[in-house]
mmCIF file with all atom_site columns, C-alpha atoms in Angstrom:
data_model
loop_
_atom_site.group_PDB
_atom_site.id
_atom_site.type_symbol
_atom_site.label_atom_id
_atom_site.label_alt_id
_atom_site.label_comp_id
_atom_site.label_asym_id
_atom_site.label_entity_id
_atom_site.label_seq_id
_atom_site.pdbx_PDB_ins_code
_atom_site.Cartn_x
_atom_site.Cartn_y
_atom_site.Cartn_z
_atom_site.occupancy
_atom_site.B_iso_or_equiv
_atom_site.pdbx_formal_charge
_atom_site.auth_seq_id
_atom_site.auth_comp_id
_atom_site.auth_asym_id
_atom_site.auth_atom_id
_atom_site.pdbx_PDB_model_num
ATOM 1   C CA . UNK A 1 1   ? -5.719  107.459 -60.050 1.00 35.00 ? 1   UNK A CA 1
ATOM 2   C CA . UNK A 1 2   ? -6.655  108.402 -56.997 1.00 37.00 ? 2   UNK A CA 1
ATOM 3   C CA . UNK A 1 3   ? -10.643 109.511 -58.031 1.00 37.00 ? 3   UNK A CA 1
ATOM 4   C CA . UNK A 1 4   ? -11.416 105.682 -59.506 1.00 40.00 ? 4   UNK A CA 1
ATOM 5   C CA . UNK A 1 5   ? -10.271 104.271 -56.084 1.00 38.00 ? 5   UNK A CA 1
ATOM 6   C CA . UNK A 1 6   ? -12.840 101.211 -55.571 1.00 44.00 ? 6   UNK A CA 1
ATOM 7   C CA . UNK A 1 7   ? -12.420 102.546 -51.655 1.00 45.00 ? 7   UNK A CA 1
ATOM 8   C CA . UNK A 1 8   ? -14.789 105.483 -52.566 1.00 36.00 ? 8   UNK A CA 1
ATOM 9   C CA . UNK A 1 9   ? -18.520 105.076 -53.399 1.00 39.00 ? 9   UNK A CA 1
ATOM 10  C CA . UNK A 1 10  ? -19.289 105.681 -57.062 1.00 38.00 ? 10  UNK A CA 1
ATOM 11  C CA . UNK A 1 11  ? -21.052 108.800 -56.243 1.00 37.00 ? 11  UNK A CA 1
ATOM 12  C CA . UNK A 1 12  ? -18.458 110.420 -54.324 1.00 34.00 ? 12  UNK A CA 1
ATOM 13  C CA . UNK A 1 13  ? -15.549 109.248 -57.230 1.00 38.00 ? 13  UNK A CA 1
ATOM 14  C CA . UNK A 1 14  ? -17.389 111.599 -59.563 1.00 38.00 ? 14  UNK A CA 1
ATOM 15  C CA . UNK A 1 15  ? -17.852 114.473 -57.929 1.00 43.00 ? 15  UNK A CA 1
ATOM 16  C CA . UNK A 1 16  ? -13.771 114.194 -56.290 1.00 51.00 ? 16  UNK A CA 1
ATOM 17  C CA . UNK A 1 17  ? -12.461 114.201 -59.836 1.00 49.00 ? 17  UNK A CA 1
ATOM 18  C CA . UNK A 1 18  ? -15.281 117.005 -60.950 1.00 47.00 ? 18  UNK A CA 1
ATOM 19  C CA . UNK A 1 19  ? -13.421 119.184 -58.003 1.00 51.00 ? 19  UNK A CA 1
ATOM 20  C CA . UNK A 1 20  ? -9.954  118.375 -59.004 1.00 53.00 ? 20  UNK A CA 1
ATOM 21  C CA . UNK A 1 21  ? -10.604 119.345 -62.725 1.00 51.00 ? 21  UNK A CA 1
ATOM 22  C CA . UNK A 1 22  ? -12.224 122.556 -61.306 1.00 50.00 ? 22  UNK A CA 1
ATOM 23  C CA . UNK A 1 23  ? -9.629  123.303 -58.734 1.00 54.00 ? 23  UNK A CA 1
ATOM 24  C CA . UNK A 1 24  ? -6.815  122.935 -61.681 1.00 54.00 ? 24  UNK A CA 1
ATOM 25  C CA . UNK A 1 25  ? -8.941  125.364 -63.874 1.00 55.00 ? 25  UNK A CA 1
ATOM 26  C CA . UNK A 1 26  ? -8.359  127.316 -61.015 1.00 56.00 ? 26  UNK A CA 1
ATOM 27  C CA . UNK A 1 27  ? -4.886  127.314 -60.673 1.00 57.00 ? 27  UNK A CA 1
ATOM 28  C CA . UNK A 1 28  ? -4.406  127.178 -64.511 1.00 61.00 ? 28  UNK A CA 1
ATOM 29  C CA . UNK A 1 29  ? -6.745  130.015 -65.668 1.00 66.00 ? 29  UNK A CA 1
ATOM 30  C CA . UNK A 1 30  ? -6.910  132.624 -62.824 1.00 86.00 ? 30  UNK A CA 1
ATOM 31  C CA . UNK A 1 31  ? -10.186 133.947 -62.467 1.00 95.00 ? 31  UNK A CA 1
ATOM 32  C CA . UNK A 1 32  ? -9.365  136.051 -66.129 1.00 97.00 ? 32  UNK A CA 1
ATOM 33  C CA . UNK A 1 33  ? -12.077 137.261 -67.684 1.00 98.00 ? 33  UNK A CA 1
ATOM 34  C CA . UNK A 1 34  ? -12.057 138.315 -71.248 1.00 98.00 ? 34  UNK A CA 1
ATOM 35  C CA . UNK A 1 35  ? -15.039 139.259 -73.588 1.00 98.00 ? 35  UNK A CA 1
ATOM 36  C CA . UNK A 1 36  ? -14.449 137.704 -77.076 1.00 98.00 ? 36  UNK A CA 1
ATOM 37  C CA . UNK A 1 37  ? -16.260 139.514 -79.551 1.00 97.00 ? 37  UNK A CA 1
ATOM 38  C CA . UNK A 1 38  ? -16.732 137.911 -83.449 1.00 95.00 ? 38  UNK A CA 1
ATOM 39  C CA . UNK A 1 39  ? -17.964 139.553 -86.549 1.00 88.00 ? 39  UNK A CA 1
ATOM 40  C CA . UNK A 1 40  ? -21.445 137.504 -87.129 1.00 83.00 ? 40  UNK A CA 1
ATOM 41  C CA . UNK A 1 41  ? -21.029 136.890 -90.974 1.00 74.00 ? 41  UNK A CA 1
ATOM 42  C CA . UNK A 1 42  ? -17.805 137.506 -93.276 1.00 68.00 ? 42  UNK A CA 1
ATOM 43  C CA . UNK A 1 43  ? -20.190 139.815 -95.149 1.00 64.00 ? 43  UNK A CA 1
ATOM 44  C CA . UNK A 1 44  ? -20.570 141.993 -92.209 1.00 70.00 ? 44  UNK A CA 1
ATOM 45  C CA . UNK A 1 45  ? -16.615 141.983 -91.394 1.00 65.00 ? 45  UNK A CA 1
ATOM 46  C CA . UNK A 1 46  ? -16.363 142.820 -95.661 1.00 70.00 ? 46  UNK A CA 1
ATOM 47  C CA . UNK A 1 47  ? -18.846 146.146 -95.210 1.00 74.00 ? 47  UNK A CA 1
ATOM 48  C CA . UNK A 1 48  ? -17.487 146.911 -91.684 1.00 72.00 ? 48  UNK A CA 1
ATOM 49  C CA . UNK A 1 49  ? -21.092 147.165 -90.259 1.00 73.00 ? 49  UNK A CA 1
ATOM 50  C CA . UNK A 1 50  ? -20.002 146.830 -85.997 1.00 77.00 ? 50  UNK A CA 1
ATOM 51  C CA . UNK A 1 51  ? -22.647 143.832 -85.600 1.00 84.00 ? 51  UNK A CA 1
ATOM 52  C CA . UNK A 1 52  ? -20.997 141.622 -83.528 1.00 92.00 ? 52  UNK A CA 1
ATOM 53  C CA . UNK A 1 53  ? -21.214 138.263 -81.492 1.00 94.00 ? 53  UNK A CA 1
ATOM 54  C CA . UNK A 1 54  ? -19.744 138.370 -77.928 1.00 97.00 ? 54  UNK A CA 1
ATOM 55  C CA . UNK A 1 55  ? -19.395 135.605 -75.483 1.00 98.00 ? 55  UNK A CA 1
ATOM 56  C CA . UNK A 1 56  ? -17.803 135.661 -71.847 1.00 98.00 ? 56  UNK A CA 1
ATOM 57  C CA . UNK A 1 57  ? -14.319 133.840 -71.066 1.00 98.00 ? 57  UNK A CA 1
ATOM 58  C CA . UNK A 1 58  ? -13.249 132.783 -67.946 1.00 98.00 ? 58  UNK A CA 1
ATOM 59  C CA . UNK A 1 59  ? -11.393 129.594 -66.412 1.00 97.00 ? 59  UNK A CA 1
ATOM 60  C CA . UNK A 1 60  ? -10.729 128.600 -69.485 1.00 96.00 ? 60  UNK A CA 1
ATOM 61  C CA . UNK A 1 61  ? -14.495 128.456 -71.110 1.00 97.00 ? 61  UNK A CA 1
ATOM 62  C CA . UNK A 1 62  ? -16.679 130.527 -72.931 1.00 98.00 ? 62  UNK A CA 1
ATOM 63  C CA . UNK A 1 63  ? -19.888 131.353 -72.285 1.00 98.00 ? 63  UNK A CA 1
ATOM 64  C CA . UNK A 1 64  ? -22.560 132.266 -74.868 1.00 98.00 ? 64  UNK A CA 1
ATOM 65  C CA . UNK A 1 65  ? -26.147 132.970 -75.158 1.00 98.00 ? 65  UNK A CA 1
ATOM 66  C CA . UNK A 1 66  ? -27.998 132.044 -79.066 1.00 96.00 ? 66  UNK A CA 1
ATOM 67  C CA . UNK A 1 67  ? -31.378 130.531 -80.552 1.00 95.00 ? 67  UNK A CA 1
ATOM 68  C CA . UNK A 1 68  ? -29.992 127.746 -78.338 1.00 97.00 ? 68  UNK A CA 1
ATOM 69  C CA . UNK A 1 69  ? -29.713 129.069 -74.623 1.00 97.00 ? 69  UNK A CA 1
ATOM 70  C CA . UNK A 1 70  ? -26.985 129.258 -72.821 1.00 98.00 ? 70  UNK A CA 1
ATOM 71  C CA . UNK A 1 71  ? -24.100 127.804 -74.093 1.00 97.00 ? 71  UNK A CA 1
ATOM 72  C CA . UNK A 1 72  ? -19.917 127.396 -73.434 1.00 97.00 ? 72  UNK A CA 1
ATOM 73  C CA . UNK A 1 73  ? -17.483 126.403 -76.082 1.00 97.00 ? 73  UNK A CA 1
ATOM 74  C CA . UNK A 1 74  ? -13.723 126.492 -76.272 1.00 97.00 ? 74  UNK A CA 1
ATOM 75  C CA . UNK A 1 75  ? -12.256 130.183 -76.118 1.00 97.00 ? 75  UNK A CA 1
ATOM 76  C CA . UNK A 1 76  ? -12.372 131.595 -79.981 1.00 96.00 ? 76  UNK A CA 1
ATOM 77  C CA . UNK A 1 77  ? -14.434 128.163 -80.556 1.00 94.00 ? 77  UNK A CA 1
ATOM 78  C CA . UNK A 1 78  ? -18.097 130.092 -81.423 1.00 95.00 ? 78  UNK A CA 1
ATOM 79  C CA . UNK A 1 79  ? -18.377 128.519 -85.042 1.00 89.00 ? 79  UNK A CA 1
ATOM 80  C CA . UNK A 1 80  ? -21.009 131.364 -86.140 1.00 89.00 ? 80  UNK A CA 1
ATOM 81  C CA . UNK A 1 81  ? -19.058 134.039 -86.816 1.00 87.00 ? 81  UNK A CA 1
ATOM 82  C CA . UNK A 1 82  ? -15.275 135.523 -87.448 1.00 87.00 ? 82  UNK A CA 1
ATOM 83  C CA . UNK A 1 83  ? -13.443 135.800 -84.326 1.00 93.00 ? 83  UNK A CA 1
ATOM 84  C CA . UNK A 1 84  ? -12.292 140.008 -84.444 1.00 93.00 ? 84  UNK A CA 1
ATOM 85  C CA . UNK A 1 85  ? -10.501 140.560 -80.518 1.00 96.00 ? 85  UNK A CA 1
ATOM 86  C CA . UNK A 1 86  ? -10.384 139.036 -76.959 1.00 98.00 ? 86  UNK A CA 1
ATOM 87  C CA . UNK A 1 87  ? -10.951 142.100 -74.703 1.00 98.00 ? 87  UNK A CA 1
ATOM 88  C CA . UNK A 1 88  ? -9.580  141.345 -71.364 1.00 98.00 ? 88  UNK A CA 1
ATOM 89  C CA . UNK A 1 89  ? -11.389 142.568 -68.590 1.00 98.00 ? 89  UNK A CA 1
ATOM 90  C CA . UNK A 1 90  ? -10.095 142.053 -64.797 1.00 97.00 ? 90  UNK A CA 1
ATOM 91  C CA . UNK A 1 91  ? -10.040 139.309 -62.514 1.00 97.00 ? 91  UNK A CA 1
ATOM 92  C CA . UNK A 1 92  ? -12.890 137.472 -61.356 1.00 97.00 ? 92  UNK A CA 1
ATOM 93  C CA . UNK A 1 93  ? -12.703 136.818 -57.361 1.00 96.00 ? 93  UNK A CA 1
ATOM 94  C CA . UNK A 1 94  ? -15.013 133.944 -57.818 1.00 97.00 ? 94  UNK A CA 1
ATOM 95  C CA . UNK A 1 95  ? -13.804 130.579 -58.475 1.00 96.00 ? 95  UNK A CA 1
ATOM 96  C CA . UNK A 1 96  ? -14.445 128.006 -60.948 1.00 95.00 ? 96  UNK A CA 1
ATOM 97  C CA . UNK A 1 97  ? -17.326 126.300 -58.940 1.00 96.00 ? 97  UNK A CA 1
ATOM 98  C CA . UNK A 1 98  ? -19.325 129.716 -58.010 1.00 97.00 ? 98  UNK A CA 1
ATOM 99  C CA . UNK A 1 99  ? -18.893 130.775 -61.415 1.00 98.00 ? 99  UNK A CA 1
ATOM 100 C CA . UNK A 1 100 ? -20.382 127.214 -62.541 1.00 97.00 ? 100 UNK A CA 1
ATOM 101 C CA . UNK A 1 101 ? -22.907 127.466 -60.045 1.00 97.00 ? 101 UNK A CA 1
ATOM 102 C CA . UNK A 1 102 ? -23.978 131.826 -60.875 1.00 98.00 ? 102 UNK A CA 1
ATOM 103 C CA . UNK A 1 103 ? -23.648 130.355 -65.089 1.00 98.00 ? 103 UNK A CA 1
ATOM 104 C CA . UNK A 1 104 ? -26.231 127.327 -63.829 1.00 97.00 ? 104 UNK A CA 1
ATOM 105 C CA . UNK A 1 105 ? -28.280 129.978 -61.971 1.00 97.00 ? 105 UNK A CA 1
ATOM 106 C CA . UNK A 1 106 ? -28.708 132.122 -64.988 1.00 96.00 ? 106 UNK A CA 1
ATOM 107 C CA . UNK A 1 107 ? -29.541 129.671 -67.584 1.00 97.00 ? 107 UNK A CA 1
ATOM 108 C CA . UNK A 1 108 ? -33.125 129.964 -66.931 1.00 97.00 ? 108 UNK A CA 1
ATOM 109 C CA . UNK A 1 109 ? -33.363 133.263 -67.461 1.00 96.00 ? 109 UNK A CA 1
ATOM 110 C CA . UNK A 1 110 ? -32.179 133.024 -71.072 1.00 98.00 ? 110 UNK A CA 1
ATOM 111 C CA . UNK A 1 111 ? -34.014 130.728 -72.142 1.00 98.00 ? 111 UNK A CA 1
ATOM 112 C CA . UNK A 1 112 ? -33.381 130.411 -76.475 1.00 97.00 ? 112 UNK A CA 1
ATOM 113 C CA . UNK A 1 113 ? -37.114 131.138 -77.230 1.00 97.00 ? 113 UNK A CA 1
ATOM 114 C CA . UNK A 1 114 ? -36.351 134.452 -75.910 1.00 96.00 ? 114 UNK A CA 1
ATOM 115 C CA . UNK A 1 115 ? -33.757 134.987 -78.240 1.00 95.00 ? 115 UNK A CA 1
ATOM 116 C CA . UNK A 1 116 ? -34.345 138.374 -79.597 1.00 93.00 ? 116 UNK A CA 1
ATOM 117 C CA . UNK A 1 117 ? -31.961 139.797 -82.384 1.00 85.00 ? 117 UNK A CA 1
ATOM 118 C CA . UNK A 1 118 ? -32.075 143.742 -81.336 1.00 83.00 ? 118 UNK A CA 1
ATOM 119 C CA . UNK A 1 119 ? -32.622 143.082 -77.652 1.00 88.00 ? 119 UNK A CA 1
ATOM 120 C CA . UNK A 1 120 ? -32.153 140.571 -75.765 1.00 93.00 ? 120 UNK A CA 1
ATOM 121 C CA . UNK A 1 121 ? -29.243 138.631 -77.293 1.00 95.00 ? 121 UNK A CA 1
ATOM 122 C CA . UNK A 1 122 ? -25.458 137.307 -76.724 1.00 96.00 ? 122 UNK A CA 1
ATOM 123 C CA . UNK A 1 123 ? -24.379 140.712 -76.075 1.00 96.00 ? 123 UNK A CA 1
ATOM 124 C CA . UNK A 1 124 ? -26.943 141.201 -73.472 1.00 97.00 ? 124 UNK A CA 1
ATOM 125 C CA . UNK A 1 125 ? -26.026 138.474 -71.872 1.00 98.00 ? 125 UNK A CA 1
ATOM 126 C CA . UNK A 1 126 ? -22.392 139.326 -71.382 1.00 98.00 ? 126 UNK A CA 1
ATOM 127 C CA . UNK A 1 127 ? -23.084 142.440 -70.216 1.00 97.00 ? 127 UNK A CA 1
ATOM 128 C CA . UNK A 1 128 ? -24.963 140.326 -67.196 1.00 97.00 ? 128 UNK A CA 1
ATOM 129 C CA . UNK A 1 129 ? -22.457 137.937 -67.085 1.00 98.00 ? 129 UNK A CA 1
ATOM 130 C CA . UNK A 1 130 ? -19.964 140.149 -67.024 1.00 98.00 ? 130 UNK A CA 1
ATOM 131 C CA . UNK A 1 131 ? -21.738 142.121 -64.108 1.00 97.00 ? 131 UNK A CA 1
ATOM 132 C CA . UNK A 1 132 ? -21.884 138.966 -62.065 1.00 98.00 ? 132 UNK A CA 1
ATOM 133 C CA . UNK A 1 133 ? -18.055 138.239 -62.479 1.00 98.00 ? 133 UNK A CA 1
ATOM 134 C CA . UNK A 1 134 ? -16.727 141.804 -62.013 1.00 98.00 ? 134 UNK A CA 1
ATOM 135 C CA . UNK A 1 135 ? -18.803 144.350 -60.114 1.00 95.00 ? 135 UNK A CA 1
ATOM 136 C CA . UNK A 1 136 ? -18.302 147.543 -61.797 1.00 93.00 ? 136 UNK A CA 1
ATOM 137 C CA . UNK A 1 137 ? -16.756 146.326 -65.218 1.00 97.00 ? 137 UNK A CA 1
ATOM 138 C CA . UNK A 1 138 ? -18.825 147.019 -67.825 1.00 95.00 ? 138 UNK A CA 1
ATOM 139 C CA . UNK A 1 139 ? -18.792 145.637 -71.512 1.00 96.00 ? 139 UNK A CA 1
ATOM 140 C CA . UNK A 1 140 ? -17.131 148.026 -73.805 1.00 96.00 ? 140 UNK A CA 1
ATOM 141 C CA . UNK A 1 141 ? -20.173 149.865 -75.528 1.00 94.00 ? 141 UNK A CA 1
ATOM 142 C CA . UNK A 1 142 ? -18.953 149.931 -79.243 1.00 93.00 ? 142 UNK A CA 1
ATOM 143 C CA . UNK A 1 143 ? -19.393 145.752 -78.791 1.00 94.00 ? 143 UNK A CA 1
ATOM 144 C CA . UNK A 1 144 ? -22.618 146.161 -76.797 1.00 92.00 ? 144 UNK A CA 1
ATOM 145 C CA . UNK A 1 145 ? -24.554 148.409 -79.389 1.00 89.00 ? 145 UNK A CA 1
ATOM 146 C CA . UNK A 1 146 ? -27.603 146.038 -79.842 1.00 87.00 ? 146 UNK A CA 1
ATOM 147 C CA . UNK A 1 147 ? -27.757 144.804 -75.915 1.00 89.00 ? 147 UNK A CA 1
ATOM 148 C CA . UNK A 1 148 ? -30.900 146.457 -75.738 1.00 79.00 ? 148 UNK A CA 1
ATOM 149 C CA . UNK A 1 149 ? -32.074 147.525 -71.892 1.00 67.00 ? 149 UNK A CA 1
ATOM 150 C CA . UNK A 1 150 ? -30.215 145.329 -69.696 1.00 55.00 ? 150 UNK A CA 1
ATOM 151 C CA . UNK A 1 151 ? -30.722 144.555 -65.862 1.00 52.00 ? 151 UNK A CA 1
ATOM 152 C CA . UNK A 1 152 ? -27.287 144.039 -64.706 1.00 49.00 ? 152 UNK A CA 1
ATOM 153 C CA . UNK A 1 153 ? -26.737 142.660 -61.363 1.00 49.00 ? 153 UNK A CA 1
ATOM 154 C CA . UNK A 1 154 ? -25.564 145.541 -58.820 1.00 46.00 ? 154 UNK A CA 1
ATOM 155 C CA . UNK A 1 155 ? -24.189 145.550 -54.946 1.00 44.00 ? 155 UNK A CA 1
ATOM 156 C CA . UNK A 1 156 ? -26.438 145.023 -52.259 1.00 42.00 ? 156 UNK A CA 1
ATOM 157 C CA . UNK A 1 157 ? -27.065 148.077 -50.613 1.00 42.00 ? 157 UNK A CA 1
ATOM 158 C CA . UNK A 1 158 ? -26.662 148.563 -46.555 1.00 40.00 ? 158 UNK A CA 1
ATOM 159 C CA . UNK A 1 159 ? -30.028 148.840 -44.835 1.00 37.00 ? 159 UNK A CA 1
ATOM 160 C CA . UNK A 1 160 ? -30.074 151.618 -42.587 1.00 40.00 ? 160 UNK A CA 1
ATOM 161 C CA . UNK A 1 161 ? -32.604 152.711 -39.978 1.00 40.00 ? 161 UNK A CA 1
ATOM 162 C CA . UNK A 1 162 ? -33.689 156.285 -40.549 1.00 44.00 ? 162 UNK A CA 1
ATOM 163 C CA . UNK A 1 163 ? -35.631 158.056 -37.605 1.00 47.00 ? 163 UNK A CA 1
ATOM 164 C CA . UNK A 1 164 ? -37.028 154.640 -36.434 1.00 47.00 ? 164 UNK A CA 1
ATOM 165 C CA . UNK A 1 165 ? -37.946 153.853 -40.081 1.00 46.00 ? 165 UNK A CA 1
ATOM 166 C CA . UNK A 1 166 ? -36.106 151.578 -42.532 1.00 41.00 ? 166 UNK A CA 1
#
C-alpha cells in the first residue's frame, strides 16, 4: 500500500492514509446529513412521552453530546436508547476534514460536566451542529423540545459604512 511506503517519513505515512480514508468518506457518504433521533428508555417509547435522544450524522458518523462530551458512534449505534427515525436533512457543503476540524472546534464547548438534562443536552447540541453543517436548517422542533435556549451559529453579516460611521 501505497501510505506504508518506507520512502515516506513515518509522520507523513499517517496523516496520507488519514486523508485517503477521509477523502473516500467523501466520495462514499456525500456531505448527507441526517438527525437520528432515539427514544431514551423503552419505558418512555411504552407511555409515548416525546423525550428523545438525537445525535448528528454525516460522512458516515454520528455525532453525540452525553455525561461524556462529545462523542461519534456508528449511525443508529447510540446504545442508550431505542433508535425511533433518521430525519434527513440536506447536504452539507463542507467536507469530511472541515467537518472534523468545526466537530474538534466544538468539543470544548460541551464539555460533559455541563451536561444538563432540560437544557443544555444532546438535542442542544444538534441543533448547533446542525447550524454549523447547514445554514438555515433547523432541527425539527417536536425532537428539539428540551434543547433549552440555544446559540446557533448564524451568517456573518456585511459591514457597511453608514454616513462615515460603521
Amino acid at each position: 500500500m501505497i501510505f506504508d511506503s518506507p520512502e515516506l517519513p513515518t509522520h507523513r505515512r499517517r496523516s496520507n492514509s488519514l486523508d485517503a480514508v477521509l477523502s473516500l468518506n467523501d466520495e462514499l457518504f456525500d456531505g448527507e446529513v441526517k438527525l437520528q433521533v432515539y427514544h431514551l428508555a423503552k419505558a418512555v417509547k411504552a407511555i409515548g412521552l416525546p423525550i428523545y435522544h438525537t445525535a448528528v450524522e454525516v460522512y458516515g458518523l454520528e455525532h453525540y453530546f452525553c455525561l461524556d462530551g462529545v462523542q461519534v458512534c456508528l449511525p443508529q449505534g447510540y446504545g442508550q436508547g431505542v433508535h425511533k427515525i433518521a430525519v434527513t436533512l440536506g447536504r452539507t457543503r463542507l467536507s469530511s476534514s472541515r467537518v472534523e476540524q468545526t466537530i474538534k472546534k466544538l468539543k470544548p464547548k460541551w464539555p460533559g460536566e455541563d451536561y444538563k438534562l432540560l437544557s443544555h443536552n444532546c438535542q442542544s447540541f444538534a441543533m448547533e451542529l446542525v447550524s454549523l453543517l447547514l445554514p438555515n436548517v433547523h432541527v425539527p422542533h417536536e425532537y428539539c423540545r428540551f434543547a433549552g435556549k440555544v446559540q446557533t451559529a448564524k451568517p456573518k453579516q456585511p459591514t457597511f459604512m453608514v454616513s462615515g460611521r460603521w
